[in-house]
PDB file of C-alpha atoms and ligand atoms in Angstrom:
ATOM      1  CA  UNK A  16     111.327  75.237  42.849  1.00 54.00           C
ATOM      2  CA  UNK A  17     109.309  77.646  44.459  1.00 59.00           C
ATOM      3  CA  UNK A  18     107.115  76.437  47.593  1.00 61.00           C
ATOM      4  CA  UNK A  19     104.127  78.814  48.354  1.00 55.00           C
ATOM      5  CA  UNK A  20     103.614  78.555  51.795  1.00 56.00           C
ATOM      6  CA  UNK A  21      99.652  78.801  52.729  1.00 57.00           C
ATOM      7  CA  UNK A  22      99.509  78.098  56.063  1.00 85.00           C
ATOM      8  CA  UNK A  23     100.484  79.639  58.905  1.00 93.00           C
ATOM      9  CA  UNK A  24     101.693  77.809  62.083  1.00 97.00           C
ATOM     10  CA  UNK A  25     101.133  79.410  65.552  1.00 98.00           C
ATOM     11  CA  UNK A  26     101.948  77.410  68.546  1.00 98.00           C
ATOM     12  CA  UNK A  27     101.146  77.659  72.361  1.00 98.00           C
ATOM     13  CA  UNK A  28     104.579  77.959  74.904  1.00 98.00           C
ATOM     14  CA  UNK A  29     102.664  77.678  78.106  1.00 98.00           C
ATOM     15  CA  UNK A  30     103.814  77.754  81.364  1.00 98.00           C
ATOM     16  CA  UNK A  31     103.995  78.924  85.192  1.00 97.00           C
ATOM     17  CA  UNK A  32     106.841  81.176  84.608  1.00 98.00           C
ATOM     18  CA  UNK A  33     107.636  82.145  88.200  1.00 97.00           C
ATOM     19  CA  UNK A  34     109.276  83.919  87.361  1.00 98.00           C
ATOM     20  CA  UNK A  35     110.459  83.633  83.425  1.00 98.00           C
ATOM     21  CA  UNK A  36     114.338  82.505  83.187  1.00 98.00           C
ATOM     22  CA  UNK A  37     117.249  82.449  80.681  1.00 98.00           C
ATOM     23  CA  UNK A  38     116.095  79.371  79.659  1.00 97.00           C
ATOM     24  CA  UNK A  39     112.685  79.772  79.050  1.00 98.00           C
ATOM     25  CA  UNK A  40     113.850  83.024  77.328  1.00 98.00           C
ATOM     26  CA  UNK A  41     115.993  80.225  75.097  1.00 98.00           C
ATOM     27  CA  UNK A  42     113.260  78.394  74.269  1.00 98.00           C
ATOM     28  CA  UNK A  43     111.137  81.471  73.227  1.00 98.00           C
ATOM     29  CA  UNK A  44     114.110  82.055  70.645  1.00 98.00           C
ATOM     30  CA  UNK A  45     114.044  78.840  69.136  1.00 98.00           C
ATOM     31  CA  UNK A  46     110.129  78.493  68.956  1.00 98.00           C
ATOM     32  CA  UNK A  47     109.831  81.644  67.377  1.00 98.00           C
ATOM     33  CA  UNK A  48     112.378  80.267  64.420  1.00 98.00           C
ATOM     34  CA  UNK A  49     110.329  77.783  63.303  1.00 97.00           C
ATOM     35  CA  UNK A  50     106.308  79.343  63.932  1.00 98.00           C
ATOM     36  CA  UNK A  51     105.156  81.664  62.893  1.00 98.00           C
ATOM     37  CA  UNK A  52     103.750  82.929  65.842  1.00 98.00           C
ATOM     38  CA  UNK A  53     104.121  81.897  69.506  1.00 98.00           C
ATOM     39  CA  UNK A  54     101.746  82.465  71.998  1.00 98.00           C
ATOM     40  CA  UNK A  55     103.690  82.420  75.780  1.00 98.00           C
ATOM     41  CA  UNK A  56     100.916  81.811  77.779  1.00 98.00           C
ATOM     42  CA  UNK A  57     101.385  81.829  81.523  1.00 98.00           C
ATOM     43  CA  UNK A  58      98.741  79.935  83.668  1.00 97.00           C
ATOM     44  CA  UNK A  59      96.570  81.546  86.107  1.00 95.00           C
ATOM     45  CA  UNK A  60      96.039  79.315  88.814  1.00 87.00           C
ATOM     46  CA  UNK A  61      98.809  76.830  89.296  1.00 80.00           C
ATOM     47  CA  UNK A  62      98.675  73.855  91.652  1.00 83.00           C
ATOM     48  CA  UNK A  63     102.437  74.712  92.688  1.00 84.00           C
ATOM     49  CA  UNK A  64     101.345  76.691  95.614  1.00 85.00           C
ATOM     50  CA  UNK A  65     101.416  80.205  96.339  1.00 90.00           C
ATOM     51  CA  UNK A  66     103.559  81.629  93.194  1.00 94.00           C
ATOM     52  CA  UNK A  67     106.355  84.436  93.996  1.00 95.00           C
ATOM     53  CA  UNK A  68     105.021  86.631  91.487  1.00 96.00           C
ATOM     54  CA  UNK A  69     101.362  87.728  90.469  1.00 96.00           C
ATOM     55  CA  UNK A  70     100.195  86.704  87.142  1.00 97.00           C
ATOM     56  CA  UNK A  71      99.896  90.352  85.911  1.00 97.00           C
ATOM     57  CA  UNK A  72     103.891  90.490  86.920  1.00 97.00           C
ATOM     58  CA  UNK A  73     104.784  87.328  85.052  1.00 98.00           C
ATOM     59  CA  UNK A  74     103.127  88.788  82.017  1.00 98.00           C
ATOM     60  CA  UNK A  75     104.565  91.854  82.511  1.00 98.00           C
ATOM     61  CA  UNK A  76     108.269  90.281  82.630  1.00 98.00           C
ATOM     62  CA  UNK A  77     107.659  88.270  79.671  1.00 98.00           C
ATOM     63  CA  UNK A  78     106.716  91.260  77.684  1.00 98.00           C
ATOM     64  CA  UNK A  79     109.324  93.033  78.565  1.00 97.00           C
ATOM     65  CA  UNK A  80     111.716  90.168  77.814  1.00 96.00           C
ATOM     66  CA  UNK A  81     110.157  89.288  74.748  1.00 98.00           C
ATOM     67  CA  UNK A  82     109.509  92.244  72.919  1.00 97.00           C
ATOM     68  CA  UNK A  83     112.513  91.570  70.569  1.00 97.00           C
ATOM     69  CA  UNK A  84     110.730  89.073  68.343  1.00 98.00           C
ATOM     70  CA  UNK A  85     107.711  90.302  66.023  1.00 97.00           C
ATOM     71  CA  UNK A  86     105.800  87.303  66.172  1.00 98.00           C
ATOM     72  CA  UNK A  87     105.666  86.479  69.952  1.00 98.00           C
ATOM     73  CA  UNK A  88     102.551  87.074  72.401  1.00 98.00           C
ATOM     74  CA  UNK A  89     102.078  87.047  75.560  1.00 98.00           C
ATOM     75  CA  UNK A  90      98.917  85.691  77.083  1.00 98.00           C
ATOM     76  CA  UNK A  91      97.452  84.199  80.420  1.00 98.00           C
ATOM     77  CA  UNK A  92      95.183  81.188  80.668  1.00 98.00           C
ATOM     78  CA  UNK A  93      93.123  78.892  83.202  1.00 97.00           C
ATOM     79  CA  UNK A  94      91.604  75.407  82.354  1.00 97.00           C
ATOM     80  CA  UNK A  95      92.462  73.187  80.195  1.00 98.00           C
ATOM     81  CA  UNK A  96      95.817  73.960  77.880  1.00 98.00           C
ATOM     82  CA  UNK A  97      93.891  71.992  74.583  1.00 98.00           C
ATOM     83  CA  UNK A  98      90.821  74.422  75.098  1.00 98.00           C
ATOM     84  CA  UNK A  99      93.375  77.306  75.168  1.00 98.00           C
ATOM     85  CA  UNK A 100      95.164  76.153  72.202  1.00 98.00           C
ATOM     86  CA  UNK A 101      91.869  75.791  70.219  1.00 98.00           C
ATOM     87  CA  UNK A 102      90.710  79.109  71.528  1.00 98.00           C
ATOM     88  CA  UNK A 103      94.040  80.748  70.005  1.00 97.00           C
ATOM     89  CA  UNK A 104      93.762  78.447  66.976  1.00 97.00           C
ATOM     90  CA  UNK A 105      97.195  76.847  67.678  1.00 98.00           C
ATOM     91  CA  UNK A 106      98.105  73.561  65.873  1.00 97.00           C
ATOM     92  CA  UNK A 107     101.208  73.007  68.032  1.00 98.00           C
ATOM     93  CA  UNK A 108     102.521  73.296  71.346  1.00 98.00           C
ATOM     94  CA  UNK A 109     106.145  73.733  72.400  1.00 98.00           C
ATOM     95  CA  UNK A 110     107.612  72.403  75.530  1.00 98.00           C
ATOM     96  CA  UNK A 111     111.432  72.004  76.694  1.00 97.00           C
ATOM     97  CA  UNK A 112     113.302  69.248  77.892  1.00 97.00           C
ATOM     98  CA  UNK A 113     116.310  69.871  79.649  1.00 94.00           C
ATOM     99  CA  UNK A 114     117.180  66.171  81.185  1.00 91.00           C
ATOM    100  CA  UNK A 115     115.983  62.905  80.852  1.00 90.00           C
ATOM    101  CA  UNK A 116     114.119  63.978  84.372  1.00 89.00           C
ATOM    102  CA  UNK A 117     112.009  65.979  82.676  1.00 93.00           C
ATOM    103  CA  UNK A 118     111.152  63.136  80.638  1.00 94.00           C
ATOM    104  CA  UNK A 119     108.297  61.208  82.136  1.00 95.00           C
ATOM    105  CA  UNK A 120     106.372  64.504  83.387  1.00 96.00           C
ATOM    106  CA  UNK A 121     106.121  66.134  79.474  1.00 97.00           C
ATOM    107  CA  UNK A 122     105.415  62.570  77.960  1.00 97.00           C
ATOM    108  CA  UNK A 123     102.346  62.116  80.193  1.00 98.00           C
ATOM    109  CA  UNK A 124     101.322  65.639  79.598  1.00 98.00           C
ATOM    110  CA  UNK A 125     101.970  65.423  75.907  1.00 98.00           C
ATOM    111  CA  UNK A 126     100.010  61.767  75.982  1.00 98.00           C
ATOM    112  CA  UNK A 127      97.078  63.619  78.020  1.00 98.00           C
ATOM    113  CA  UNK A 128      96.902  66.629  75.313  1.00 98.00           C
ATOM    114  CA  UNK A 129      96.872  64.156  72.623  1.00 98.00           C
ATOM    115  CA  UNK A 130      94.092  62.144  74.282  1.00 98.00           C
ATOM    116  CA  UNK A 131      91.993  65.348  75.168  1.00 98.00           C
ATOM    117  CA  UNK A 132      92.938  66.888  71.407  1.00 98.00           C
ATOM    118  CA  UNK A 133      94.349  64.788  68.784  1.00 98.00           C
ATOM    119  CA  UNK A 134      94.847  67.500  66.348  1.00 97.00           C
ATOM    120  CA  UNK A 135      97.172  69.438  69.198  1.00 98.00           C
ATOM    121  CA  UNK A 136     100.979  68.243  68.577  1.00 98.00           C
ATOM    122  CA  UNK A 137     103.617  68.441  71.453  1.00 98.00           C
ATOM    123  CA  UNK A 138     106.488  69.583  70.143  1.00 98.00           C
ATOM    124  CA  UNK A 139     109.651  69.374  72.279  1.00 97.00           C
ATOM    125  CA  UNK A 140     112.657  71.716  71.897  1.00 97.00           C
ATOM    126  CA  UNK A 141     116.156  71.423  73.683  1.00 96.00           C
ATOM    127  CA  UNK A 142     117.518  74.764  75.391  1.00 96.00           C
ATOM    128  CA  UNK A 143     121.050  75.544  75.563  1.00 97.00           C
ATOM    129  CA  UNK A 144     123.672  73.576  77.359  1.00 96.00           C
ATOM    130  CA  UNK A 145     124.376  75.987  79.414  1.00 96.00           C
ATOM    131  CA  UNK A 146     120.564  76.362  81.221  1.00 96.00           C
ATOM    132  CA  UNK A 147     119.835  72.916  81.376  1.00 95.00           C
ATOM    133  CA  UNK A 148     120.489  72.573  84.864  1.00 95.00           C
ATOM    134  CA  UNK A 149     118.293  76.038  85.332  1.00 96.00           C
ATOM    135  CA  UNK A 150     114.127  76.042  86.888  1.00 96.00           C
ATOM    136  CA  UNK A 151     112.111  78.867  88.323  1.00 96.00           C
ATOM    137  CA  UNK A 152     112.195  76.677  91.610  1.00 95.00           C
ATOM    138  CA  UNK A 153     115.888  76.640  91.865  1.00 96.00           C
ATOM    139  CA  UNK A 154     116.186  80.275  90.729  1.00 97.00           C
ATOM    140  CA  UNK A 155     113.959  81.309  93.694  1.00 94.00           C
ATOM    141  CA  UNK A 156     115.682  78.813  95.996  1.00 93.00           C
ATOM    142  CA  UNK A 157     118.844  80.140  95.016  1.00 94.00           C
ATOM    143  CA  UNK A 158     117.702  83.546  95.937  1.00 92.00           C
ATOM    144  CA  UNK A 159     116.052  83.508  98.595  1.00 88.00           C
ATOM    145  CA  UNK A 160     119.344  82.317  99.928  1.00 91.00           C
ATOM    146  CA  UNK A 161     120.963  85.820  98.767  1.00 91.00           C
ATOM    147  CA  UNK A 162     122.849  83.547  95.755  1.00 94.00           C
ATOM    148  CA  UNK A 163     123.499  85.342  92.810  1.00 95.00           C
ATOM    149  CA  UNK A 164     121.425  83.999  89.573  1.00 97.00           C
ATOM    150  CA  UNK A 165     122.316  87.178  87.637  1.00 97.00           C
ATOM    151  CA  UNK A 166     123.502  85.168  84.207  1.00 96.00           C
ATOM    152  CA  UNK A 167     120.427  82.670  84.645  1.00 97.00           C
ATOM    153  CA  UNK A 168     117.110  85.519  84.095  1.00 98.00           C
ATOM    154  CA  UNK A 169     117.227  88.441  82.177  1.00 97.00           C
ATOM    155  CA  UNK A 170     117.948  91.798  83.909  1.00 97.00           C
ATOM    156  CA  UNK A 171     114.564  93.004  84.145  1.00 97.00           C
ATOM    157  CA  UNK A 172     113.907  89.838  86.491  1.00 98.00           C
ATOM    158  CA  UNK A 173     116.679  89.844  88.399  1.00 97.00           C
ATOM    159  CA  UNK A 174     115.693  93.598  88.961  1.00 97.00           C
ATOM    160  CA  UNK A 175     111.872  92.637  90.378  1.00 96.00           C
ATOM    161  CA  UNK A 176     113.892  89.725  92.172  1.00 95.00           C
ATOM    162  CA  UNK A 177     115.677  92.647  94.150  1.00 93.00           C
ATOM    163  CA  UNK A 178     112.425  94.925  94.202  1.00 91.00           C
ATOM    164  CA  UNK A 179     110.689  91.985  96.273  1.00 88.00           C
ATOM    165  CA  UNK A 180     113.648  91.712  98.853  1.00 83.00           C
ATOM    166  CA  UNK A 181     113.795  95.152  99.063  1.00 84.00           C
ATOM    167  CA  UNK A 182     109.993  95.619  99.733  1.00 82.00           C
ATOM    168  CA  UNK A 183     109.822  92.912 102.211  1.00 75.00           C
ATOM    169  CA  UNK A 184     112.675  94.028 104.153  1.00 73.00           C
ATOM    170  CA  UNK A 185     111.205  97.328 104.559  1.00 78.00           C
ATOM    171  CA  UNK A 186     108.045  95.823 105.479  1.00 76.00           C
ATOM    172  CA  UNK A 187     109.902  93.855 107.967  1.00 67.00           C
ATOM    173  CA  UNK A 188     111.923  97.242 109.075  1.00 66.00           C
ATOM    174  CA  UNK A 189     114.955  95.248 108.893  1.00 56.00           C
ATOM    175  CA  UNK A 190     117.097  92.950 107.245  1.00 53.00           C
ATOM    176  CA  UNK A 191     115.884  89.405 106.855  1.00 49.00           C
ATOM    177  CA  UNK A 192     118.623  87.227 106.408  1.00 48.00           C
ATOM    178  CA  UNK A 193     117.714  84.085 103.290  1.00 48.00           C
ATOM    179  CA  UNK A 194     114.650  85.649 102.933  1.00 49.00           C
ATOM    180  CA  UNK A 195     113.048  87.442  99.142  1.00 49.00           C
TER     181      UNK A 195
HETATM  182  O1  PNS B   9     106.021  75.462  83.664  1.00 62.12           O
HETATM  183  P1  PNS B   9     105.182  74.328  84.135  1.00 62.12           P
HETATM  184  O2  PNS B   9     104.669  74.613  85.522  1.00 62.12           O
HETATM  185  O3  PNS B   9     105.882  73.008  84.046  1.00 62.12           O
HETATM  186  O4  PNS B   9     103.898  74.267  83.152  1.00 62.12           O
HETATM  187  C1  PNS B   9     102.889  73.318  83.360  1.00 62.12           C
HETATM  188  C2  PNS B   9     101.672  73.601  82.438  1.00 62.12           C
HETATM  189  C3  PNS B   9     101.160  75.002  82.631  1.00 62.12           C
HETATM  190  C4  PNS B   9     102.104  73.411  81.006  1.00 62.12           C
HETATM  191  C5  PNS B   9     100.596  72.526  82.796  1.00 62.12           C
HETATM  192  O5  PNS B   9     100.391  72.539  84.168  1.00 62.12           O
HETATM  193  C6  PNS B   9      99.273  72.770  82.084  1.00 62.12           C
HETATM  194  O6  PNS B   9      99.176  72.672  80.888  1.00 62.12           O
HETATM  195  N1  PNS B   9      98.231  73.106  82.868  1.00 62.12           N
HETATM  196  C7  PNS B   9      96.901  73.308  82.351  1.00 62.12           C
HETATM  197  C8  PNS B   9      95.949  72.208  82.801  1.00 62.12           C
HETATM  198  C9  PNS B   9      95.856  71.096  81.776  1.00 62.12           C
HETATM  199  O7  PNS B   9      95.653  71.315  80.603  1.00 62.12           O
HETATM  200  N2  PNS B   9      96.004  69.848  82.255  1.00 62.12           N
HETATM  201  C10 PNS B   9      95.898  68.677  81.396  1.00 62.12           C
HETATM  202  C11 PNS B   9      97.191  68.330  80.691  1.00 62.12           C
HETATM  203  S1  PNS B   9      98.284  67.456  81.740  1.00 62.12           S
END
């Protein structure tokens, strides 16, 4: 039997992406299996704190890394995720869970979505084994410490990773030991 397909399916991965890992890169992968187009859409103004990177270099790092698949964006946004989504006429959005720690923070955000947009569906995806244990926080962590996260982001990451030690050691005129 032959199933016409109609409808099209684009879906929102949003995030803080500071900056964009392996695993996020993962998720991207899968996501853009099964929609037929994915928005990543980085948010502007994060209550994390002071972000590593600007937005415009998040977006820029996500292009880069992303410009393998034909049916993946990349976009910023501020506000509310659901008026996003509506905005970019997205039935679906696309989260990962990595641990049962993650758990309890994506179900209440998933709940709150729902509540705020009914017709929005969370839809959670499992990276690979071998990033589960991976976040931008620990990345950055990790190197600020002068660890080496090269098989955890993608090379054009790692290489603004070394551009920001690099231009705050020569704004410091020295070397800077554990410090980006
Ligand atoms: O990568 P992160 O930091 O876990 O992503 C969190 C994000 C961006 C998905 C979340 O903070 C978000 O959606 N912010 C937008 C504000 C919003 O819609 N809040 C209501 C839903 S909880």
């Amino acid at each position: 039997m032959l199933y016409a397909v109609m409808d099209t399916v684009r879906a929102i991965y949003p995030g803080t992406f500071d900056p964009p890992t392996n695993g996020h890169l993962d998720l991207v992968s899968r996501g853009a299996k099964i929609f037929d187009h994915l928005v990543v859409a980085v948010l502007r103004n994060s209550s994390k704190g002071a972000p590593l990177f600007t937005t415009a270099e998040r977006v820029e790092m996500l292009h880069e890394s992303t410009r393998q698949f034909g049916n993946v964006s990349v976009e910023t946004f501020d506000g509310l995720l659901v008026d996003f989504a509506r905005k970019q006429g997205a039935r679906a959005v696309l989260r990962g869970i990595r641990a049962i720690s993650d758990y309890e923070y994506e179900f209440q955000m998933a709940m709150m979505n729902r509540k705020l947009d009914s017709a929005l569906e969370t839809v959670f995806m499992m990276p690979a084994e071998k990033y589960t244990y991976v976040s931008s926080r620990l990345i950055k962590g990790v190197y600020q410490l002068n660890g080496d996260v090269s098989e955890l982001v993608p090379p054009n990451v790692l290489q603004r990773l070394q551009d920001k030690r690099t231009a705050r050691l020569t704004t410091m005129g020295g070397e800077v030991p554990g410090e980006v």
